[in-house]
Amino acid sequence: MSPTPPGLEIRPHPTKGRALYSTQSFVPGQTIRIFACPVLLLPSTAHLSAVCSYCLRLGEPRACSGCQAVWYCGKACQAAAWKSTLSTVGHARECSIFRKQRLAGRPSGNLPTPVRALLQMLLDDDVARVVDALEGHVVQRRGRNEEWKDLQLMAMAACAYAKGRAEEGELKRAVELLCKIQTNAFHRSDADLGQVGIFLEPTLAMANHSCLPNAMVEFSTRKAILRAERPIQAGEEIEISYTDPTDYTYPLTKRVEALAQYCFQCACSRCTEDLNVYQVCAMTKSTTPAGLSLVPDASKLRAHPAARDQAQHALVKSMGESAAGPIEPPPATASLPLRRHLLRSQYGNCQGLVAGELWAVTPVPQMLSELVMYYVEDGNYPFALSVACLIATASDPSRFVSPFHPTRAKNLLMVAKLLSHTAEGTAGLGKSVKSVAGSVHLEQDVQDTLQDIDQVSLCQMLLVMVLRTALPGDADDGGLAARAREMLDDIEQLQGRQKELSFINPWIEDPGSEQSTAFFDYAVAQQVDALASLGRAVLHMDFGPDNR
Ligand SMILES: C[S@@+](CC[C@H](N)C(=O)[O-])C[C@H]1O[C@@H](n2cnc3c(N)ncnc32)[C@H](O)[C@@H]1O
């Protein structure tokens, strides 16, 4: 294994095997380490023709003319991917194999992701040796019949591709390598695209899991960036979440299910005491710098009744567990009326949570995101905006205490994007609200609120917040920050905003000053809160019990 980079140390842990420890302190949002030399980085099969196989950027990549099983966004990425490096296997080694298979009428573009990953290991002993040193839980996995059969089938397929026919010993080694890949590879996801591939780097693979993590992993092109989510002291273990890319707030049973593939039981206090999101939020000391959170007064978040009240806690537990099962995003091809119908029934399942103002309890935030998409597709931007504000104020800050959490940044950007639509003209606004709403008062309220708000300034300040919480360099790598920067550039071109800028610029320069804090509260926090209140009313009117 390569030497551990500075700032980090790998040491044995009394119960978790090895662990990653920090050798210095880190503040929330700070980059702990960038891992730019993965031993494995490839798109998942479902995304093969949608992202570049080298940089994993979304686009319209073109298939390699040799094998037609791998796609690149341009010549530079194709050339960079061709040769092996010290850490990764070059495409040259697999291309000839894929080409032969294609000529024999067996296209390789639909091989399962783990088979393609294992094939790379089998083609390069140096890379395989690095993976050999990792934990694979081979014995436990052998005891799980179905999983073991799948692993053997995939190993046979990879061996057949690599060598034609495998000896028993080779097959055994292939299965073991596959176990190690399954235990240590990350689902390479980003806030925008979800899971688009897998990423494996041996030092990062030493990070253990907690449902109360103090660090997070974000991906940008070929890099994984380990970032502090909470304050970390020198000597402390660095723990990340292994469950659903950016979400460790699922109900306990769902988390246990998700962690089964790693063959351990989590013993963090979220698990052992079955704490709900509000309890975790209440016990987390927040040190959010000014100008980063839509709920600057964290004591408001900590005071949620579900953090203290036993009856509310019981409600969160029973309703959260029972409602979390049925929430599935509607099929991409579903018509708007069908989506509306599905959302109605999901809203009905979540009624107890909604009535208790438990907006941060899974699956409510996921359902709210679906509702935003529904209103967007229906062209009703004001309603979409009001529900997005509800997510940004009543769901996200309680679920993810750190304002640097990528889900929070993603939803802030969503609010900003929707504001850019609603700000476009009050005529369009009136039309779109009226065409959908059933209540004259609510239509009027939404219109009045939006007309009272300086939507352009609000949008500008939210974009500045997105950039403040984004990864350094993200704007150059085409991530969320790139889009925020582009929108901000457009706003900065607008003429005649001297008066607004005389307030906004001092806030940008010194968000912590008394004047800036008061301005932020008035211009951002209160306005988003007002829209979020309308979001509650919109949902009640459109999806509530009277409308089913
Ligand atoms: C990606 S590896 C992490 C490094 C690992 N500890 C090692 O020694 O190689 C994942 C494995 O670490 C162990 N692990 C991770 N988080 C754990 C936790 N919270 N409690 C116990 N074991 C854990 C499990 O064996 C899991 O399959």
XYZ file of C-alpha atoms and ligand atoms in Angstrom:
575
model
C 0.000 0.000 0.000
C 1.331 3.496 -0.845
C 2.488 5.763 2.029
C -0.349 7.579 3.779
C -0.638 11.202 2.708
C -0.041 13.948 5.314
C -2.977 14.879 7.562
C -4.058 11.236 7.716
C -2.832 8.070 9.344
C -3.955 4.438 9.016
C -3.989 2.545 12.330
C -5.658 -0.563 13.688
C -9.020 0.027 15.375
C -10.138 -2.120 18.318
C -13.364 -3.297 16.635
C -13.331 -2.170 13.003
C -10.101 -3.595 11.568
C -8.036 -0.674 10.326
C -9.183 2.935 10.459
C -8.275 6.342 9.094
C -7.229 8.921 11.710
C -6.551 12.608 11.301
C -3.185 13.926 12.398
C -4.401 17.526 12.510
C -7.626 19.403 13.199
C -10.098 20.299 10.472
C -13.039 22.706 10.445
C -16.359 21.878 8.703
C -16.100 22.304 4.962
C -12.310 22.005 4.962
C -10.757 19.620 2.462
C -8.953 16.841 4.315
C -7.430 15.203 1.249
C -7.987 14.923 -2.494
C -7.634 11.398 -3.874
C -6.782 11.768 -7.532
C -5.243 8.369 -8.350
C -7.957 5.720 -7.987
C -7.092 2.117 -8.793
C -10.575 1.752 -10.162
C -12.833 4.358 -11.715
C -15.463 3.407 -14.221
C -19.005 4.394 -15.137
C -21.781 2.064 -14.111
C -23.232 0.099 -17.011
C -26.445 2.150 -16.983
C -24.414 5.343 -17.538
C -21.843 4.012 -20.012
C -23.042 5.962 -23.021
C -24.056 9.056 -20.997
C -20.791 9.949 -19.249
C -17.184 9.977 -20.371
C -15.475 6.780 -19.207
C -12.364 8.740 -18.272
C -13.505 12.003 -16.638
C -17.068 10.864 -15.864
C -18.497 14.183 -17.006
C -22.027 14.100 -18.380
C -22.372 14.843 -22.079
C -22.690 13.098 -25.388
C -19.593 10.925 -25.416
C -18.602 8.878 -28.472
C -17.918 5.156 -28.421
C -14.342 3.898 -28.809
C -14.232 2.856 -32.475
C -12.262 -0.282 -31.603
C -14.486 -1.975 -29.041
C -17.610 0.219 -28.957
C -17.923 -0.698 -25.285
C -16.411 2.442 -23.743
C -17.336 6.096 -24.400
C -15.201 9.273 -24.257
C -16.051 12.960 -24.350
C -13.084 13.788 -26.582
C -9.651 12.875 -27.868
C -7.826 14.099 -24.760
C -9.752 11.775 -22.420
C -9.487 8.874 -24.870
C -5.717 9.306 -25.105
C -5.329 9.668 -21.331
C -7.366 6.504 -20.745
C -5.454 4.390 -23.246
C -2.205 3.625 -21.383
C -1.925 2.095 -17.930
C -0.505 4.297 -15.182
C 1.036 3.285 -11.866
C -2.426 3.107 -10.317
C -4.904 2.337 -13.104
C -5.366 -0.133 -15.921
C -5.323 1.466 -19.378
C -8.099 0.868 -21.853
C -5.566 -0.636 -24.303
C -5.637 -3.879 -22.302
C -9.399 -4.337 -22.354
C -10.067 -2.805 -25.791
C -8.706 -5.745 -27.764
C -10.702 -8.164 -25.602
C -13.925 -6.187 -26.029
C -13.263 -5.896 -29.776
C -12.852 -9.666 -30.176
C -16.090 -10.228 -28.270
C -17.886 -7.683 -30.419
C -16.676 -9.334 -33.631
C -17.922 -12.646 -32.226
C -21.377 -11.049 -31.791
C -21.072 -10.498 -28.021
C -21.110 -6.746 -27.335
C -19.447 -5.908 -24.003
C -21.285 -2.658 -23.316
C -23.863 -4.437 -21.184
C -21.519 -6.372 -18.890
C -22.477 -5.701 -15.250
C -20.350 -2.987 -13.610
C -18.629 -5.374 -11.113
C -17.615 -7.686 -13.997
C -15.957 -4.792 -15.865
C -14.257 -3.708 -12.644
C -12.963 -7.195 -11.910
C -11.770 -7.609 -15.486
C -9.517 -4.570 -15.017
C -7.974 -6.194 -11.915
C -7.414 -9.460 -13.772
C -5.584 -7.623 -16.542
C -3.044 -5.947 -14.252
C -1.250 -7.768 -11.439
C 0.049 -4.544 -9.874
C -3.459 -3.144 -9.478
C -4.773 -6.501 -8.238
C -2.025 -6.628 -5.598
C -3.156 -3.262 -4.210
C -6.717 -4.580 -3.912
C -5.484 -7.860 -2.362
C -4.480 -5.896 0.741
C -8.085 -4.796 1.403
C -10.835 -6.419 3.490
C -13.315 -8.563 1.533
C -15.295 -10.594 4.131
C -14.903 -13.632 1.923
C -15.906 -16.127 4.624
C -19.101 -14.264 5.551
C -20.040 -13.802 1.914
C -19.485 -17.498 1.203
C -22.119 -18.194 3.842
C -24.701 -16.108 1.998
C -25.844 -18.469 -0.731
C -27.518 -16.121 -3.169
C -24.823 -13.464 -2.933
C -22.060 -16.068 -3.284
C -23.670 -17.563 -6.410
C -23.871 -14.094 -7.977
C -20.248 -13.384 -7.091
C -19.141 -16.672 -8.648
C -21.093 -16.040 -11.824
C -19.627 -12.572 -12.190
C -16.119 -13.860 -11.473
C -16.552 -16.586 -14.125
C -17.681 -13.992 -16.660
C -14.681 -11.746 -15.950
C -12.249 -14.710 -16.107
C -13.782 -15.833 -19.387
C -13.234 -12.368 -20.843
C -9.695 -12.088 -19.480
C -8.334 -15.569 -20.133
C -10.862 -17.578 -22.125
C -11.092 -20.310 -19.470
C -10.124 -20.084 -15.819
C -8.418 -22.673 -13.614
C -10.068 -23.294 -10.239
C -7.346 -21.312 -8.452
C -7.817 -18.341 -10.774
C -11.541 -18.392 -10.242
C -11.076 -18.459 -6.453
C -8.762 -15.454 -6.629
C -11.219 -13.645 -8.932
C -14.090 -14.179 -6.460
C -11.904 -12.877 -3.628
C -10.973 -9.793 -5.619
C -14.646 -9.208 -6.352
C -15.458 -9.429 -2.617
C -12.828 -6.757 -1.979
C -14.206 -4.535 -4.713
C -17.728 -4.888 -3.248
C -16.471 -4.003 0.245
C -14.248 -1.068 -0.663
C -15.459 0.608 -3.851
C -17.522 3.780 -3.539
C -20.603 4.398 -5.574
C -19.246 7.411 -7.349
C -22.177 9.765 -7.104
C -22.573 13.476 -7.444
C -25.325 15.764 -6.253
C -26.549 16.227 -9.816
C -26.424 12.864 -11.499
C -26.720 10.423 -8.622
C -24.679 7.243 -8.867
C -22.802 7.188 -12.147
C -19.926 4.850 -11.466
C -17.556 3.220 -9.005
C -14.358 4.543 -7.440
C -11.736 2.688 -5.437
C -8.669 4.191 -3.806
C -6.834 2.162 -1.127
C -6.197 4.905 1.451
C -9.704 6.334 1.194
C -10.975 2.755 1.509
C -9.612 2.739 5.080
C -12.335 5.180 6.198
C -14.928 3.406 8.325
C -18.639 4.117 8.445
C -20.783 6.047 10.899
C -24.383 7.266 10.606
C -23.072 10.338 12.460
C -20.109 10.927 10.181
C -17.599 13.699 10.740
C -16.487 13.691 7.114
C -17.969 13.263 3.656
C -16.697 12.203 0.273
C -17.560 14.214 -2.810
C -16.588 13.366 -6.352
C -15.466 15.650 -9.096
C -14.294 14.244 -12.427
C -11.590 11.635 -11.514
C -11.133 12.859 -7.969
C -12.673 11.942 -4.628
C -12.505 14.765 -2.115
C -12.617 13.933 1.572
C -14.043 16.910 3.446
C -14.774 17.608 7.095
C -18.507 17.698 7.811
C -18.090 18.421 11.540
C -15.092 19.755 13.484
C -12.354 17.092 13.621
C -9.560 17.086 16.193
C -6.045 15.725 15.652
C -6.032 12.005 16.539
C -9.782 11.547 15.921
C -11.041 8.778 13.660
C -12.373 10.014 10.327
C -15.734 8.421 9.619
C -17.911 8.732 6.555
C -21.339 7.389 5.640
C -21.514 4.289 3.412
C -25.296 4.384 3.019
C -27.204 5.898 0.141
C -24.693 8.355 -1.355
C -25.436 11.462 0.619
C -28.009 10.222 3.054
C -27.521 8.798 6.515
C -30.917 9.953 7.754
C -32.911 6.960 6.529
C -34.830 4.955 9.163
C -32.791 2.419 11.114
C -34.094 -0.659 9.266
C -33.197 0.877 5.898
C -29.696 1.716 7.093
C -29.184 -1.788 8.472
C -30.288 -3.176 5.084
C -27.925 -0.869 3.197
C -24.959 -1.744 5.444
C -25.474 -5.521 5.169
C -23.275 -5.630 2.071
C -20.342 -4.455 4.235
C -20.805 -7.260 6.799
C -20.881 -5.236 10.037
C -23.377 -3.655 12.397
C -23.087 0.052 12.994
C -22.731 0.946 16.671
C -23.009 4.742 16.401
C -25.518 6.397 18.742
C -27.910 7.170 15.867
C -28.196 3.390 15.531
C -27.877 2.110 19.103
C -30.277 4.700 20.541
C -32.335 4.898 17.338
C -32.148 8.692 17.372
C -34.384 10.600 14.987
C -33.067 13.445 12.786
C -34.272 16.120 15.192
C -32.574 14.459 18.167
C -29.311 14.269 16.247
C -29.679 17.886 15.201
C -30.378 18.946 18.805
C -27.257 17.240 20.142
C -24.977 18.620 17.420
C -23.046 21.725 18.320
C -23.356 23.960 15.294
C -20.719 26.485 14.437
C -22.082 27.656 11.124
C -20.320 30.789 9.921
C -22.620 33.723 9.077
C -24.135 33.855 5.628
C -24.069 30.107 4.991
C -27.369 28.873 6.396
C -30.985 29.781 5.661
C -31.681 29.091 9.322
C -28.965 31.201 10.954
C -30.422 30.705 14.435
C -29.577 27.026 15.017
C -31.438 27.014 18.347
C -34.673 27.127 16.310
C -33.701 23.824 14.697
C -32.725 22.258 18.011
C -36.054 23.240 19.557
C -38.139 21.006 17.283
C -40.631 19.080 19.484
C -39.521 15.745 17.983
C -36.111 16.279 19.610
C -37.580 16.060 23.131
C -41.151 14.834 23.060
C -41.489 11.047 23.445
C -44.848 10.911 21.651
C -43.417 12.764 18.648
C -40.366 10.506 18.673
C -42.631 7.443 18.609
C -44.571 8.991 15.713
C -41.360 9.640 13.759
C -40.258 6.077 14.333
C -43.478 4.313 13.367
C -44.528 6.648 10.527
C -41.002 7.035 9.182
C -40.429 3.295 9.040
C -43.815 2.524 7.483
C -43.828 5.364 4.931
C -40.195 4.887 3.855
C -40.933 1.656 2.005
C -43.363 2.719 -0.686
C -41.572 5.903 -1.838
C -40.129 5.238 -5.266
C -39.530 7.978 -7.816
C -42.210 7.727 -10.523
C -41.017 6.113 -13.767
C -39.288 8.653 -16.041
C -41.927 8.013 -18.711
C -44.924 8.609 -16.401
C -47.377 11.223 -17.671
C -48.104 14.273 -15.511
C -51.575 13.053 -14.465
C -50.070 9.694 -13.468
C -47.306 11.444 -11.494
C -49.918 13.557 -9.762
C -51.877 10.451 -8.890
C -48.765 8.700 -7.493
C -47.751 11.795 -5.545
C -51.224 12.048 -4.036
C -50.968 8.551 -2.693
C -47.412 9.171 -1.402
C -48.568 12.373 0.257
C -51.371 10.367 1.845
C -48.832 7.849 3.222
C -46.846 10.711 4.726
C -49.894 12.541 6.097
C -49.034 11.847 9.753
C -45.518 13.200 9.302
C -46.713 16.243 7.347
C -49.392 17.033 9.943
C -46.706 16.886 12.650
C -44.446 19.296 10.694
C -41.889 16.491 10.492
C -40.505 17.691 7.157
C -37.021 16.271 7.777
C -38.130 12.694 8.367
C -37.513 10.289 5.490
C -39.380 9.843 3.157
C -40.885 13.350 3.346
C -37.837 15.208 1.908
C -37.634 12.760 -1.000
C -41.350 13.233 -1.682
C -40.994 17.028 -1.540
C -38.226 16.840 -4.160
C -40.550 14.828 -6.393
C -43.259 17.449 -5.865
C -40.863 20.222 -6.924
C -40.077 18.290 -10.123
C -43.781 17.731 -10.717
C -44.566 21.460 -10.480
C -41.569 22.301 -12.689
C -42.736 19.904 -15.361
C -46.203 21.359 -15.063
C -44.696 24.813 -15.697
C -45.848 26.068 -12.300
C -42.599 27.651 -11.129
C -44.094 29.645 -8.236
C -45.454 26.512 -6.596
C -42.224 24.619 -7.310
C -40.305 27.495 -5.723
C -42.414 27.549 -2.591
C -41.976 23.793 -2.054
C -38.220 24.039 -2.763
C -38.030 26.758 -0.073
C -39.793 24.391 2.320
C -37.115 21.749 1.660
C -34.300 24.285 2.060
C -35.579 25.593 5.402
C -37.563 22.811 7.085
C -35.923 19.614 5.775
C -32.269 20.092 4.888
C -30.906 22.087 7.860
C -32.286 19.519 10.323
C -31.104 16.498 8.339
C -27.656 17.788 7.477
C -26.323 20.078 10.158
C -23.357 21.137 8.038
C -24.179 23.853 5.477
C -21.408 22.294 3.366
C -23.437 19.156 2.814
C -23.857 18.708 -0.967
C -27.603 18.063 -0.677
C -28.059 21.448 0.983
C -26.042 23.168 -1.758
C -27.982 21.341 -4.458
C -31.326 22.445 -3.044
C -30.164 26.046 -2.574
C -29.203 26.062 -6.236
C -32.649 24.690 -7.076
C -34.290 27.615 -5.218
C -32.031 30.051 -7.081
C -32.865 28.478 -10.460
C -36.599 28.637 -9.740
C -36.271 32.271 -8.697
C -34.668 33.002 -12.047
C -37.875 31.679 -13.658
C -40.352 33.437 -11.380
C -38.405 36.689 -11.596
C -38.831 36.726 -15.358
C -42.181 38.484 -15.325
C -45.215 38.965 -13.181
C -47.535 38.423 -16.159
C -46.275 34.871 -16.654
C -46.329 34.362 -12.932
C -50.012 35.260 -12.606
C -50.957 32.996 -15.462
C -49.087 29.968 -14.214
C -50.369 30.274 -10.671
C -53.967 30.800 -11.705
C -54.004 27.902 -14.122
C -53.276 25.364 -11.398
C -54.402 26.691 -8.068
C -57.783 25.853 -6.681
C -57.890 28.569 -4.056
C -58.205 32.209 -5.026
C -56.653 33.360 -1.743
C -53.601 31.192 -2.099
C -53.006 32.254 -5.696
C -53.126 35.834 -4.557
C -50.824 35.145 -1.597
C -48.195 33.512 -3.783
C -48.343 36.357 -6.275
C -48.224 39.042 -3.611
C -45.315 37.424 -1.814
C -43.306 37.036 -4.992
C -44.061 40.567 -6.101
C -42.919 41.932 -2.739
C -39.604 40.092 -2.908
C -36.580 41.399 -4.768
C -36.218 38.035 -6.480
C -33.079 38.942 -8.393
C -31.224 39.985 -5.229
C -32.453 36.911 -3.368
C -31.281 34.716 -6.232
C -27.900 36.461 -6.252
C -27.378 35.962 -2.517
C -28.375 32.287 -2.671
C -25.880 31.743 -5.479
C -23.165 33.376 -3.380
C -24.096 30.927 -0.575
C -23.793 27.974 -2.982
C -20.333 29.149 -4.011
C -19.264 29.661 -0.390
C -20.150 26.088 0.499
C -18.911 24.481 -2.734
C -15.704 22.525 -3.026
C -12.728 24.677 -3.962
C -12.149 24.218 -7.699
C -15.656 22.826 -8.274
C -16.545 25.781 -10.511
C -13.733 24.714 -12.874
C -14.724 21.063 -12.866
C -18.269 21.635 -14.133
C -19.966 20.818 -10.804
C -22.833 22.622 -9.059
C -20.603 25.611 -8.486
C -20.010 26.003 -12.221
C -23.733 26.481 -12.750
C -23.997 28.839 -9.796
C -21.075 30.889 -11.172
C -22.695 31.085 -14.617
C -26.000 32.321 -13.174
C -24.207 34.787 -10.955
C -22.292 36.174 -13.947
C -25.625 36.791 -15.706
C -27.011 38.648 -12.681
C -23.867 40.727 -12.360
C -24.361 41.929 -15.944
C -27.757 43.449 -15.073
C -27.809 47.243 -15.105
C -29.463 49.625 -12.660
C -28.937 47.619 -9.453
C -26.666 50.109 -7.669
C -29.015 50.476 -4.708
C -29.357 46.713 -4.181
C -25.616 46.193 -4.586
C -24.904 48.831 -1.956
C -26.401 46.347 0.536
C -25.324 43.083 -1.083
C -21.641 43.905 -1.629
C -20.898 44.678 2.041
C -22.647 41.376 2.934
C -20.442 39.517 0.430
C -17.321 41.130 1.880
C -18.167 40.708 5.565
C -21.151 38.390 6.151
C -20.536 38.341 9.913
C -20.908 42.097 10.570
C -23.964 43.274 12.504
C -25.301 45.135 9.499
C -24.759 42.151 7.166
C -26.420 39.746 9.607
C -29.496 41.961 9.850
C -29.573 42.417 6.083
C -29.269 38.641 5.468
C -32.072 37.988 7.921
C -34.357 40.450 6.153
C -33.373 39.874 2.517
C -32.860 36.105 2.574
C -33.981 34.218 5.690
C -37.350 35.953 6.104
C -38.174 35.870 2.391
C -37.379 32.186 1.995
C -39.358 31.482 5.164
C -42.362 33.340 3.768
C -42.177 31.302 0.572
C -41.780 28.079 2.576
C -44.972 28.882 4.520
C -46.757 29.239 1.213
C -45.235 25.891 0.209
C -46.992 24.271 3.174
C -50.291 25.866 2.130
C -49.828 24.934 -1.536
C -49.271 21.285 -0.661
C -52.191 21.203 1.731
C -54.448 22.688 -0.922
C -53.178 20.611 -3.822
C -52.407 17.238 -2.200
C -53.944 17.416 1.288
C -56.798 15.283 2.652
C -59.524 17.542 1.193
C -58.154 16.972 -2.271
C -57.935 13.197 -2.416
C -14.077 0.074 3.331
S -13.548 -0.983 4.590
C -12.920 0.105 5.801
C -11.556 -0.322 6.261
C -11.556 -1.557 7.095
N -11.799 -1.241 8.488
C -10.253 -2.332 6.977
O -9.638 -2.634 7.981
O -9.894 -2.661 5.844
C -15.111 -1.478 5.165
C -15.074 -2.462 6.264
O -14.636 -1.847 7.470
C -15.374 -2.340 8.578
N -16.171 -1.248 9.143
C -16.441 -0.062 8.580
N -17.175 0.705 9.401
C -17.396 -0.009 10.497
C -18.107 0.244 11.703
N -18.742 1.383 11.925
N -18.127 -0.740 12.620
C -17.491 -1.918 12.425
N -16.808 -2.209 11.290
C -16.755 -1.270 10.339
C -16.264 -3.425 8.032
O -15.587 -4.638 8.142
C -16.425 -3.030 6.602
O -16.737 -4.098 5.756
